[in-house]
Short mmCIF file of C-alpha atoms (C1' of nucleotides) in Angstrom, two decimals:
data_model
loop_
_atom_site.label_atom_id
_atom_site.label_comp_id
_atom_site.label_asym_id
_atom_site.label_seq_id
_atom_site.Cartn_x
_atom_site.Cartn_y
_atom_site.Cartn_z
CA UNK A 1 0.00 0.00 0.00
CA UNK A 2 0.97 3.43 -0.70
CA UNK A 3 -0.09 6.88 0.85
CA UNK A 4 0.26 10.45 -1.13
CA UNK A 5 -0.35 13.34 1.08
CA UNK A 6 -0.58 16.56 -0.94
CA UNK A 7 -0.54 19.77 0.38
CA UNK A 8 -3.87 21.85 -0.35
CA UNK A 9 -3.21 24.51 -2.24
CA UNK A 10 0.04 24.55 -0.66
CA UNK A 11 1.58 28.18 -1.58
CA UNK A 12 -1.47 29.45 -0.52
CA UNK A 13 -1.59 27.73 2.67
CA UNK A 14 2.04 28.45 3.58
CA UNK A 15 0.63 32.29 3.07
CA UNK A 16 -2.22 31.95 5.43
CA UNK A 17 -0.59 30.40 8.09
CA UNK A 18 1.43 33.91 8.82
CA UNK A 19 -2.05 35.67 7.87
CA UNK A 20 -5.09 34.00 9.06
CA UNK A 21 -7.01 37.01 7.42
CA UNK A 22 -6.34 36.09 4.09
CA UNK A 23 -8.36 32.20 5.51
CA UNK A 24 -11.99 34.31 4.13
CA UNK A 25 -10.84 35.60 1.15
CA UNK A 26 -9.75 34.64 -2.45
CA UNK A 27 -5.97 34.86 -2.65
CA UNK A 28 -3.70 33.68 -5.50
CA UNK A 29 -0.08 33.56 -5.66
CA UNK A 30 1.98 34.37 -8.86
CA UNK A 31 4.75 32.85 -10.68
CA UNK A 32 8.36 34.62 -10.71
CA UNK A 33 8.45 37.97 -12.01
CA UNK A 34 4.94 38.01 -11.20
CA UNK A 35 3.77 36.85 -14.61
CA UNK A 36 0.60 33.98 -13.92
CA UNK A 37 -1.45 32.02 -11.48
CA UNK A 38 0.49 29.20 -9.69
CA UNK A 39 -1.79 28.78 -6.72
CA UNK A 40 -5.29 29.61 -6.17
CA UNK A 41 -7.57 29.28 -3.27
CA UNK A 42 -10.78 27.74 -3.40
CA UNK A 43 -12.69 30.89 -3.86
CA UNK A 44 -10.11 31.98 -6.36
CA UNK A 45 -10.68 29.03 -8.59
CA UNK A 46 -14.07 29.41 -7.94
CA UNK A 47 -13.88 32.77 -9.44
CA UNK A 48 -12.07 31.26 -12.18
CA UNK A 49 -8.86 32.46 -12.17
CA UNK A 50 -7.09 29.77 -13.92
CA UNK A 51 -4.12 27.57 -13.11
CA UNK A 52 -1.28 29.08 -15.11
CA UNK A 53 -3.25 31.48 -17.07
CA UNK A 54 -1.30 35.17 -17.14
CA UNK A 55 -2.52 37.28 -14.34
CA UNK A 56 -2.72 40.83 -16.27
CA UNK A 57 -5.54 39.49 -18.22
CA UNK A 58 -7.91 39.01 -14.97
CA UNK A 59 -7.37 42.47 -13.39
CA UNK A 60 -10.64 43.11 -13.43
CA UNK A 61 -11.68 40.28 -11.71
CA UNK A 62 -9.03 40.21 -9.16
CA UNK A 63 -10.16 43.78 -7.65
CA UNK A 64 -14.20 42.93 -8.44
CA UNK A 65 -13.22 40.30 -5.90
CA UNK A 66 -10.88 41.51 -3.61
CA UNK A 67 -8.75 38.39 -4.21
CA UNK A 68 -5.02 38.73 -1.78
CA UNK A 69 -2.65 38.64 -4.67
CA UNK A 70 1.10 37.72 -3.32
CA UNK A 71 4.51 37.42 -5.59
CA UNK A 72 6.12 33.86 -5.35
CA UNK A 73 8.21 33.30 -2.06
CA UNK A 74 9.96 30.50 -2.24
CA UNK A 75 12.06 30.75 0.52
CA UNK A 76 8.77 30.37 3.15
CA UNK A 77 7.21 27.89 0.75
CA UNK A 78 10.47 25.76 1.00
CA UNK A 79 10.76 26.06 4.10
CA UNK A 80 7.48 24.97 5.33
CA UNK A 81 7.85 21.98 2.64
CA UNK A 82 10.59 20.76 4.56
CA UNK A 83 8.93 21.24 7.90
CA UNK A 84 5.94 19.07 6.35
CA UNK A 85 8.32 16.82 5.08
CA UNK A 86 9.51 16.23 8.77
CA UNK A 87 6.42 15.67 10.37
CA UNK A 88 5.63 12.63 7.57
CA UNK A 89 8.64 11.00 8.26
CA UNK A 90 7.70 9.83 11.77
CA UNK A 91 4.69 7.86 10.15
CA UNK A 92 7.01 5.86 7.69
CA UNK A 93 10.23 5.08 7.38
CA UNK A 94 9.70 4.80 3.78
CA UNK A 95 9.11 8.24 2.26
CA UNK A 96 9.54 10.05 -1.17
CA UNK A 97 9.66 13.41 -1.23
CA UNK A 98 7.83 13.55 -5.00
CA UNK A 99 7.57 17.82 -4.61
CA UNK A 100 7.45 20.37 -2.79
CA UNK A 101 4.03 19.86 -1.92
CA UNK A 102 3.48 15.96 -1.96
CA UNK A 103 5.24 12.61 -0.25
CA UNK A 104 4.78 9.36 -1.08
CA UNK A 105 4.78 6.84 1.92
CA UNK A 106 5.48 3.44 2.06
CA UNK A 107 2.86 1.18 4.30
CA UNK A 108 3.78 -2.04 3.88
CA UNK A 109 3.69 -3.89 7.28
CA UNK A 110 1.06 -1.81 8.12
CA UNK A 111 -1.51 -4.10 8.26
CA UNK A 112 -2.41 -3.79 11.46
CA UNK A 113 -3.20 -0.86 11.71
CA UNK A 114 -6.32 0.93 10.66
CA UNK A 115 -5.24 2.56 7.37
CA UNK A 116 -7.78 5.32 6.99
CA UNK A 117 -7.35 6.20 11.11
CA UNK A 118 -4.00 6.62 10.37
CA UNK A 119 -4.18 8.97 7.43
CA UNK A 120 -6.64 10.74 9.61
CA UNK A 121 -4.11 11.07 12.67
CA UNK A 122 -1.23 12.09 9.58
CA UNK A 123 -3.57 14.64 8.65
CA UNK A 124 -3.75 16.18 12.04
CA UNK A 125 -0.60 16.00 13.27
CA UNK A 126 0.17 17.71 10.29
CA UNK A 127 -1.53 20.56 10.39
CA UNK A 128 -0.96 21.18 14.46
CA UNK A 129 2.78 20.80 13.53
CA UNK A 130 2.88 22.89 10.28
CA UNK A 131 -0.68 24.94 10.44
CA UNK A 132 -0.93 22.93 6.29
CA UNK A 133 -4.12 21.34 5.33
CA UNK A 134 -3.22 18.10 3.54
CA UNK A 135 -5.30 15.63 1.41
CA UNK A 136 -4.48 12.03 1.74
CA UNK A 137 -5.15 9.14 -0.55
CA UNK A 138 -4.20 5.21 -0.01
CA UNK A 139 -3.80 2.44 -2.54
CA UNK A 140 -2.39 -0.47 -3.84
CA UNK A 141 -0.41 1.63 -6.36
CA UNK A 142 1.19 5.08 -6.59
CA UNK A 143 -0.91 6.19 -9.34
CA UNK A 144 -4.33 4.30 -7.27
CA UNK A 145 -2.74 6.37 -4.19
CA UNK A 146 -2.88 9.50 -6.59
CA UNK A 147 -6.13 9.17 -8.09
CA UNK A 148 -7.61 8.37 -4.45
CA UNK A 149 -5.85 11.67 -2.92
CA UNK A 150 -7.61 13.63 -5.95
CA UNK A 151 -11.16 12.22 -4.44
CA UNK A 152 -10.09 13.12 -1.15
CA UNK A 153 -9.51 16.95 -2.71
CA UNK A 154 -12.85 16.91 -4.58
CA UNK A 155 -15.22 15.32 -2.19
CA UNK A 156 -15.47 16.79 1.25
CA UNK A 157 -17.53 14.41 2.35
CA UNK A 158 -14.52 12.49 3.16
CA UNK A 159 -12.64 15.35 4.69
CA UNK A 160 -9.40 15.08 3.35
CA UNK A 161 -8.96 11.06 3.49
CA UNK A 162 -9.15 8.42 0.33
CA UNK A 163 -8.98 4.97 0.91
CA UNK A 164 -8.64 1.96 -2.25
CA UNK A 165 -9.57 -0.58 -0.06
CA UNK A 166 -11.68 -3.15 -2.36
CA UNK A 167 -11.75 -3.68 -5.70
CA UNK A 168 -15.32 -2.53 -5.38
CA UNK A 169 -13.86 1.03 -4.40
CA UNK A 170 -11.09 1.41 -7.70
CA UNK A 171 -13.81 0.41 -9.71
CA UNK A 172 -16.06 3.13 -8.32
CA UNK A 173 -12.80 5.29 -8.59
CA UNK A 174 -11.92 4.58 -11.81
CA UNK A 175 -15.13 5.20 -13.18
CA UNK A 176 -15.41 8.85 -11.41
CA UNK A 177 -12.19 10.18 -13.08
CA UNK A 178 -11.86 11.36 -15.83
CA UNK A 179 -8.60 10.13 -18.11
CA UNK A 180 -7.13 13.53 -18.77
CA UNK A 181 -6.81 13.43 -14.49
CA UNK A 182 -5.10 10.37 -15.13
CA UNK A 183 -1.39 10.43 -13.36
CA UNK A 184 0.35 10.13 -16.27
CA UNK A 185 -1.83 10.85 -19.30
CA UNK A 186 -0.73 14.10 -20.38
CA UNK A 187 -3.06 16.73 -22.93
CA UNK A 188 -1.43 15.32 -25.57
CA UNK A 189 -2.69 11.74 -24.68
CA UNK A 190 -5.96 12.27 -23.62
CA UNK A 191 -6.80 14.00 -26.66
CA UNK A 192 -5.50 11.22 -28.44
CA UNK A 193 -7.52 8.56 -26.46
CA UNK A 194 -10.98 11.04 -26.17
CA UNK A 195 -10.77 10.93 -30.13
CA UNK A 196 -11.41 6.97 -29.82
CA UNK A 197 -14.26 7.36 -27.12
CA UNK A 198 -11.71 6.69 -24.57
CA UNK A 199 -12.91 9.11 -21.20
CA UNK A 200 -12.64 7.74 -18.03
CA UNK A 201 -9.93 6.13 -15.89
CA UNK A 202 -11.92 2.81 -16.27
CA UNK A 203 -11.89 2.90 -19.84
CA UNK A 204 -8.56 3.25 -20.04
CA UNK A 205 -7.82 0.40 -17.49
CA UNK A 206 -9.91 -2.15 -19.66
CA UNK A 207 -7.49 -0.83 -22.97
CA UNK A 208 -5.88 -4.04 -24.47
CA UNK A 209 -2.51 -4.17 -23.28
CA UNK A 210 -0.30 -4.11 -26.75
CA UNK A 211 -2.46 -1.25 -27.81
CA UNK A 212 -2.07 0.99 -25.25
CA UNK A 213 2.43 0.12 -25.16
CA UNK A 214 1.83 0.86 -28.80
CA UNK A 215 0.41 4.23 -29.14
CA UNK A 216 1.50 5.18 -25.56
CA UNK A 217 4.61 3.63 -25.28
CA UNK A 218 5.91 2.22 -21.84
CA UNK A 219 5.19 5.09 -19.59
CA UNK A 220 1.67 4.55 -20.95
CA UNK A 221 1.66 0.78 -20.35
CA UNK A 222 3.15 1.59 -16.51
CA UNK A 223 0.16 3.82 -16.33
CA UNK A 224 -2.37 1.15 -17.42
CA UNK A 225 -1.12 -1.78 -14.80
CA UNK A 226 -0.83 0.62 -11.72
CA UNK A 227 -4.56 1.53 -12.00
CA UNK A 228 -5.28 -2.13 -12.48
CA UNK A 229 -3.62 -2.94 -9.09
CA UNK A 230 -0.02 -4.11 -10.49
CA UNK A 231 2.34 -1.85 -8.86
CA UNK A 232 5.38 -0.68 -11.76
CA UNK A 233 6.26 2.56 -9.86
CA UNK A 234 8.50 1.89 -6.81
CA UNK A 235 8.93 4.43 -3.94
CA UNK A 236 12.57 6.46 -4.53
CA UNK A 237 13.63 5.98 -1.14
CA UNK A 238 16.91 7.64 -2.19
CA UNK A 239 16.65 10.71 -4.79
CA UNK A 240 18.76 10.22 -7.75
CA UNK A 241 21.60 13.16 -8.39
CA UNK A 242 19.83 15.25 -10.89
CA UNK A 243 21.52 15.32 -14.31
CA UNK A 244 20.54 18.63 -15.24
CA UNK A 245 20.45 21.82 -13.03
CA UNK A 246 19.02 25.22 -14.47
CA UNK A 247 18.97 28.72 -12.88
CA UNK A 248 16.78 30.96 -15.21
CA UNK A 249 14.55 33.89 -14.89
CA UNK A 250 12.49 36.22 -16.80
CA UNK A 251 13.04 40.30 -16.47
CA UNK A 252 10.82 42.97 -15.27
CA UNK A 253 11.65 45.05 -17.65
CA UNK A 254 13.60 43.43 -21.04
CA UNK A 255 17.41 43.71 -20.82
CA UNK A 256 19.01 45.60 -24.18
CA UNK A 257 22.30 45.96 -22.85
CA UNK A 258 25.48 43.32 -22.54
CA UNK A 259 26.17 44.54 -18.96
CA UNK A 260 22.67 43.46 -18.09
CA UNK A 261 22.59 40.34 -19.21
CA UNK A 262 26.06 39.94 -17.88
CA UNK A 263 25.02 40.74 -14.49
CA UNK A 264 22.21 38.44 -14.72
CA UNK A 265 23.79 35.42 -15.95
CA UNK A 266 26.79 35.97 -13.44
CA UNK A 267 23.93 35.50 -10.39
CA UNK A 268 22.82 32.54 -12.47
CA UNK A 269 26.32 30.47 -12.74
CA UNK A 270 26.31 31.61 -8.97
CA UNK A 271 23.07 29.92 -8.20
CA UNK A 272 23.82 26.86 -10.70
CA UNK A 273 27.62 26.11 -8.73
CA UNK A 274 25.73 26.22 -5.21
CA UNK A 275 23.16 24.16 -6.63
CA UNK A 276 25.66 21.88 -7.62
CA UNK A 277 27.72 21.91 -4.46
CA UNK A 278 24.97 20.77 -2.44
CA UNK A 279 24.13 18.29 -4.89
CA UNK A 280 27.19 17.11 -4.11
CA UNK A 281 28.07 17.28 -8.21
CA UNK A 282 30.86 18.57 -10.78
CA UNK A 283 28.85 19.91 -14.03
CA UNK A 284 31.53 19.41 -17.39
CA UNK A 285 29.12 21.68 -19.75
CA UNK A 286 27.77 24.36 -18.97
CA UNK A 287 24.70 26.46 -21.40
CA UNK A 288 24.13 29.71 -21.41
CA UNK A 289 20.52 30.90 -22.84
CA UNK A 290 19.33 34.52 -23.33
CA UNK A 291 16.08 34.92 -25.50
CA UNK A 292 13.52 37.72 -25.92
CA UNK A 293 9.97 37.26 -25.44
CA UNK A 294 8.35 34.90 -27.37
CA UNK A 295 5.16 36.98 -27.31
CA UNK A 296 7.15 39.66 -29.04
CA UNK A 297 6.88 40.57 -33.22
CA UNK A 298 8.23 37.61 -35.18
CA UNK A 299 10.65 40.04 -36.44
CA UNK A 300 12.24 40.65 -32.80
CA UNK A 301 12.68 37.41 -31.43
CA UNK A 302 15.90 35.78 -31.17
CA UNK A 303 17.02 33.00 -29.11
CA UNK A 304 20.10 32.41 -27.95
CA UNK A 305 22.23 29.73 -26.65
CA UNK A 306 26.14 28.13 -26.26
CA UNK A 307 27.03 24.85 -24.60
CA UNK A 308 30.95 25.20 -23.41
CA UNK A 309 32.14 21.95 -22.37
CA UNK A 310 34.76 22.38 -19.32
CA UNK A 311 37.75 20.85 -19.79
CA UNK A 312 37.61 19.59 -16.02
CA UNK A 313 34.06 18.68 -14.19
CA UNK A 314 33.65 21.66 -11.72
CA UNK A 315 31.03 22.96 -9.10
CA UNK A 316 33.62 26.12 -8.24
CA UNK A 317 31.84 29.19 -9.37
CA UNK A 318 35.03 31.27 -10.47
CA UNK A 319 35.36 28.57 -13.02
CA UNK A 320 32.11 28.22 -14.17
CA UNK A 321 31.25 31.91 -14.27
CA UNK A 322 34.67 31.91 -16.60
CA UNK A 323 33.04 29.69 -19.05
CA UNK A 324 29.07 31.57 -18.66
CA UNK A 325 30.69 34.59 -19.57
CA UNK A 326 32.49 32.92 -22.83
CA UNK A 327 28.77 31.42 -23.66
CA UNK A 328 27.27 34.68 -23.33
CA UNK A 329 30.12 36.92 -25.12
CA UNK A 330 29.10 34.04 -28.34
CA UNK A 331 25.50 33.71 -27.91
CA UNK A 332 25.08 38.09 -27.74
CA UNK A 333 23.27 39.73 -30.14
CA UNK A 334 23.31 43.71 -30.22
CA UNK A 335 19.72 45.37 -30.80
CA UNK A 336 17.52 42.57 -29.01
CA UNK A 337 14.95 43.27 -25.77
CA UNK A 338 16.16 39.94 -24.19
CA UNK A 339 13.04 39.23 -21.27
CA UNK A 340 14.68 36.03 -19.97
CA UNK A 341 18.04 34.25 -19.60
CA UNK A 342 19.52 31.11 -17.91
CA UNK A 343 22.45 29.14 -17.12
CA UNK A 344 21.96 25.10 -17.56
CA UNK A 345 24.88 22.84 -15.91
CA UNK A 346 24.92 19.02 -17.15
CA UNK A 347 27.33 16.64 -17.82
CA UNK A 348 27.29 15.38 -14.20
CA UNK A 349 30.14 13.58 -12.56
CA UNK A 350 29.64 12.99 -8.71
CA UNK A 351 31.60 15.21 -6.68
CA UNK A 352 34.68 13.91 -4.72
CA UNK A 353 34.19 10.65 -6.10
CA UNK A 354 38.20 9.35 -7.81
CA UNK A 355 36.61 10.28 -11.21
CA UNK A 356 36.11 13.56 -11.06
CA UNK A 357 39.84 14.31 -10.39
CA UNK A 358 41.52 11.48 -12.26
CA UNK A 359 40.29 11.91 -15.58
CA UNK A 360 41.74 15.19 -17.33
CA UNK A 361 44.50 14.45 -19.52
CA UNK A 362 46.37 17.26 -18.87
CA UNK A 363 46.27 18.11 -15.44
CA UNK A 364 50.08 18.62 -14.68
CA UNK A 365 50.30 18.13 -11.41
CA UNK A 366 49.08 14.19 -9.47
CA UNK A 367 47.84 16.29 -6.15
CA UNK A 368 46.08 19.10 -8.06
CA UNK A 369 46.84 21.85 -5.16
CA UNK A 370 44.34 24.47 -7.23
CA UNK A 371 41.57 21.73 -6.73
CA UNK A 372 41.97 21.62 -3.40
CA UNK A 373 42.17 25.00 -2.79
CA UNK A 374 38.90 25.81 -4.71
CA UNK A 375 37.06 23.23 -2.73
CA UNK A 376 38.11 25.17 0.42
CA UNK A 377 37.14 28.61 -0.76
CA UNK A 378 33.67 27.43 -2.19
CA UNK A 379 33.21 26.27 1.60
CA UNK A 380 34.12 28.87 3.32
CA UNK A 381 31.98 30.64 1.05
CA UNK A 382 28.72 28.46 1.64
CA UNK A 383 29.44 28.99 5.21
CA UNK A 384 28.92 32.10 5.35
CA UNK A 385 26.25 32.68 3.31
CA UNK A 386 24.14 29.76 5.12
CA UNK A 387 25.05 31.77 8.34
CA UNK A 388 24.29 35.09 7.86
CA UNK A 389 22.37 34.53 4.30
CA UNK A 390 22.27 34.15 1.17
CA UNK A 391 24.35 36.41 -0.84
CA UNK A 392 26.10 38.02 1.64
CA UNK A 393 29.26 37.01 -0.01
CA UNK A 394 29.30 36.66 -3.42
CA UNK A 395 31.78 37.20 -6.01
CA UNK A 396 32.21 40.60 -7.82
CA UNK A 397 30.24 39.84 -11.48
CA UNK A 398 27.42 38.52 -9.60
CA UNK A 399 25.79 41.94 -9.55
CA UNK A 400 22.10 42.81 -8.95
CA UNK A 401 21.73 46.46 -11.78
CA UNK A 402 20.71 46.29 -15.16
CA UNK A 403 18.47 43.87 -14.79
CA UNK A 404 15.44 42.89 -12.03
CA UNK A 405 12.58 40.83 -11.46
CA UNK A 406 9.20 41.65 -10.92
CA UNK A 407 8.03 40.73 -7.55
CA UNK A 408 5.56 43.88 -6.05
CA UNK A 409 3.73 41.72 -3.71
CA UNK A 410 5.91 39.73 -1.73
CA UNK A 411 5.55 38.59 2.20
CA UNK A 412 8.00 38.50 4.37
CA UNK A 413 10.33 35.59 4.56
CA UNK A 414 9.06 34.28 8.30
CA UNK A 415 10.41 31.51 8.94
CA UNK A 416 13.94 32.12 7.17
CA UNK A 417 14.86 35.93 7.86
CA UNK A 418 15.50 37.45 11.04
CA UNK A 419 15.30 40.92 9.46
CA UNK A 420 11.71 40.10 8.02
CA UNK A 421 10.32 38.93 11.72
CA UNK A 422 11.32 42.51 12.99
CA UNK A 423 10.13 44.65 10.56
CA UNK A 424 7.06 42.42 10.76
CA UNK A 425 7.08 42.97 14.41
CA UNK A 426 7.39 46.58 13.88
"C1'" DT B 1 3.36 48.03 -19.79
"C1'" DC B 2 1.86 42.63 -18.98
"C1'" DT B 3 2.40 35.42 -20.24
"C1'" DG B 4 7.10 30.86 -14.61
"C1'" DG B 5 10.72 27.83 -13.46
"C1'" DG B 6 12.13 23.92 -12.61
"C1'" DG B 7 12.71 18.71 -13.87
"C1'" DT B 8 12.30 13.44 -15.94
"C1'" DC B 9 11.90 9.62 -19.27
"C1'" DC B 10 11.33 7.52 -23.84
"C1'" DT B 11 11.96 6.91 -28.84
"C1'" DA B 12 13.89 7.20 -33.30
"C1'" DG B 13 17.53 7.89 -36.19
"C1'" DG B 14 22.26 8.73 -37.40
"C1'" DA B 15 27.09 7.89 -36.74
"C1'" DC B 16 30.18 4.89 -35.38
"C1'" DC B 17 32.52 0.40 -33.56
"C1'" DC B 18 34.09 -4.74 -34.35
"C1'" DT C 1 22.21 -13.54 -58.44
"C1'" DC C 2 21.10 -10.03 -54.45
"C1'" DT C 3 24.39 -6.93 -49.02
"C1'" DG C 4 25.55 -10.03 -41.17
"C1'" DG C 5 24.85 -9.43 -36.64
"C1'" DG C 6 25.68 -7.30 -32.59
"C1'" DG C 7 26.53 -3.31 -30.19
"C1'" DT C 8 27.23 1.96 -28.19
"C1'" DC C 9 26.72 6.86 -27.98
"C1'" DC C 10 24.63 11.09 -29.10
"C1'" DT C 11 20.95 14.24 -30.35
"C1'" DA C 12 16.43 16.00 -31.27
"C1'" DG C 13 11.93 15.85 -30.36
"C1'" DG C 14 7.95 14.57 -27.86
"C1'" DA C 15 5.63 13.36 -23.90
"C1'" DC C 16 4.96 13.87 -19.07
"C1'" DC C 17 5.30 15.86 -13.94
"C1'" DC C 18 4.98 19.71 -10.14
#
DNA sequence: TCTGGGGTCCTAGGACCC
DNA sequence: TCTGGGGTCCTAGGACCC
């Protein structure tokens, strides 16, 4: 048996917590640069501002309702995530972390226990701990345990708790959702299978086999045996290394000159090489992007990009901003309104492991001294900045003029900022 | 004025190896 | 008359997730 608990609303939430006023009214909370919708309340949705849609185009309806608008803060929502995180641990020792806002748990050996009592004590303990509303569903699959957790959100009849018991209940399930809701089956895919009269869940689950691994491929056929009871998906106890890591953002205001940009993609390659550090990972390519808006006149879009392979795997950011600032000087062109840029490390080679200083060709010397010594400064330099925050030593070209973010409506970083508490106190 | 920012996996096809 | 069999690696593109 699995469990997925799934925050409600969950940037929403993490706002109310530090602002019980905002528990009557409509609030939303916008994407970086505060461009659309990436969580709504219930009254919001009820209004119908929609997931993802662009949040200048419902103006109107935002003040018509009063709705709490807030910019993205990711620092409290990550934060709380990991506080949530904590609490589920002590309920299983086998958890996934799938997002921010939802963990997988492991019950096997739970038997004795009354599974739907124990969601219900989860989601208490939860919320006393943490102040989140979570949804919980239970089945004998991850994507069973998924589609039951989306009953739990939809039906409060059964306040916040979905259990697959039976077959008698995925049946009932399956036949309540529809196969676009599917975990899994994408737009793309459900269009596909609505054009052959396929709609529900249950539909789906009776495909034949062959047919769906044809036209759907694996992931399709995984899809198809979870929701008839045959688990494929297996919890990731441990989280793979990731094999890509991106820093990116869009601009306020679009970004004409090099100095901008330069700026910009310097605070980037920063964020990429602590990224990496704490991955515990070298990146040996690095990919610089800068493009304008894609909702600009054919005539003045442009997108640019350079890969620059490193000629040693590295997670120091004085050599990676080195090789950003090649990318960019290749990828620049004069007379563009660039409205977003990014820096993309890959080529991943674990950290500390004997590959990662064995392997260059020409590396001169068998105890590589400068290695060492980079490793120490980047260190020291994460020290600091995890004591007395982020950014409080950085290097020079990581510079924050000539380009900005938009981000008028942000609340204060509780739970991670001293400075933020006493101006909130104040 | 104005539209996010991360990720993963799979497949097909080409280039290349012996 | 009529072109082997077994691989790997890389890339682009498409699909999906939150």
């Amino acid at each position: 048996m699995f469990a997925l608990v799934d925050c409600n609303n969950f940037y929403v939430s993490c706002e109310r917590v530090f602002n019980p006023a905002l528990c009557e009214r409509p609030v939303v909370v916008l994407s970086n640069n505060d461009g659309c919708f990436i969580a709504r309340s219930e009254e919001a949705k009820a209004i119908g501002l929609g997931m993802g849609a662009p949040a200048f185009k419902s103006e109107q309806l935002l003040r018509r309702h009063k709705v709490a608008v807030y910019s993205a803060n990711f620092a409290l929502y990550g934060d709380m995530s990991a506080r949530v995180m904590n609490t589920l641990a002590g309920y299983s020792s086998d958890i996934e972390i799938y997002s921010i806002d939802e963990c997988f748990l492991g019950l096997d050996g739970f038997g004795r226990f009354d599974l739907d009592e124990y969601a219900r004590d989860i989601r208490r303990t939860v919320r006393r701990n943490t102040g989140i509303p979570v949804s919980i569903g239970i089945g004998p699959t991850k994507t069973l345990a998924k589609a039951a957790n989306r009953m739990a959100k939809k039906n409060p009849a059964l306040q916040g708790v979905a259990f697959l018991r039976s077959e008698a209940d995925m049946h009932a399930a399956l036949k309540n959702i529809a196969v676009e809701d599917v975990w899994g089956i994408g737009r793309r895919y459900a269009a596909f299978l609505h054009q052959r009269d396929i709609h529900t869940a249950l539909d789906f689950s009776r495909l034949p086999g062959p047919w769906v691994r044809k036209h759907l491929h694996v992931t399709g056929a995984r899809v198809q045996e979870e929701l008839n009871g045959r688990s494929c998906l297996a919890l990731e106890l441990v989280r793979p290394a990731k094999q890509t890591i991106c820093t990116s953002r869009s601009f306020g205001d679009a970004v004409t000159e090099y100095e901008g940009l330069q700026h910009a993609v310097a605070h980037f390659t920063s964020k990429c090489a602590f990224k990496l550090r704490r991955e515990g990972s070298k990146a040996s390519m690095l990919t610089v992007f800068a493009c304008t808006s894609p909702f600009a006149p054919k005539t003045g879009r442009y997108w640019g990009t350079r890969t620059i392979a490193l000629p040693e795997a590295s997670n120091d950011t004085i050599v990676l901003l080195a090789a950003a600032e090649r990318a960019l000087a290749a990828l620049f062109r004069e007379g563009y309104g660039y409205k977003k840029a990014g820096v993309i490390a890959g080529g991943m080679v674990p950290g500390g492991s004997p590959e990662q200083t064995a392997l260059s060709l020409f590396q001169e010397d068998p105890v590589p001294e400068k290695q060492l010594r980079s490793g120490m400064v980047m260190e020291a330099l994460d020290r600091l900045n995890a004591r007395y925050g982020p950014g409080t030593l950085r290097l020079a070209s990581d510079l924050r003029s000539g380009w900005k973010q938009r981000q008028g409506r942000l609340s204060p970083h509780y739970t991670t900022s001293w400075n933020d508490i006493i101006e909130v106190r104040a």
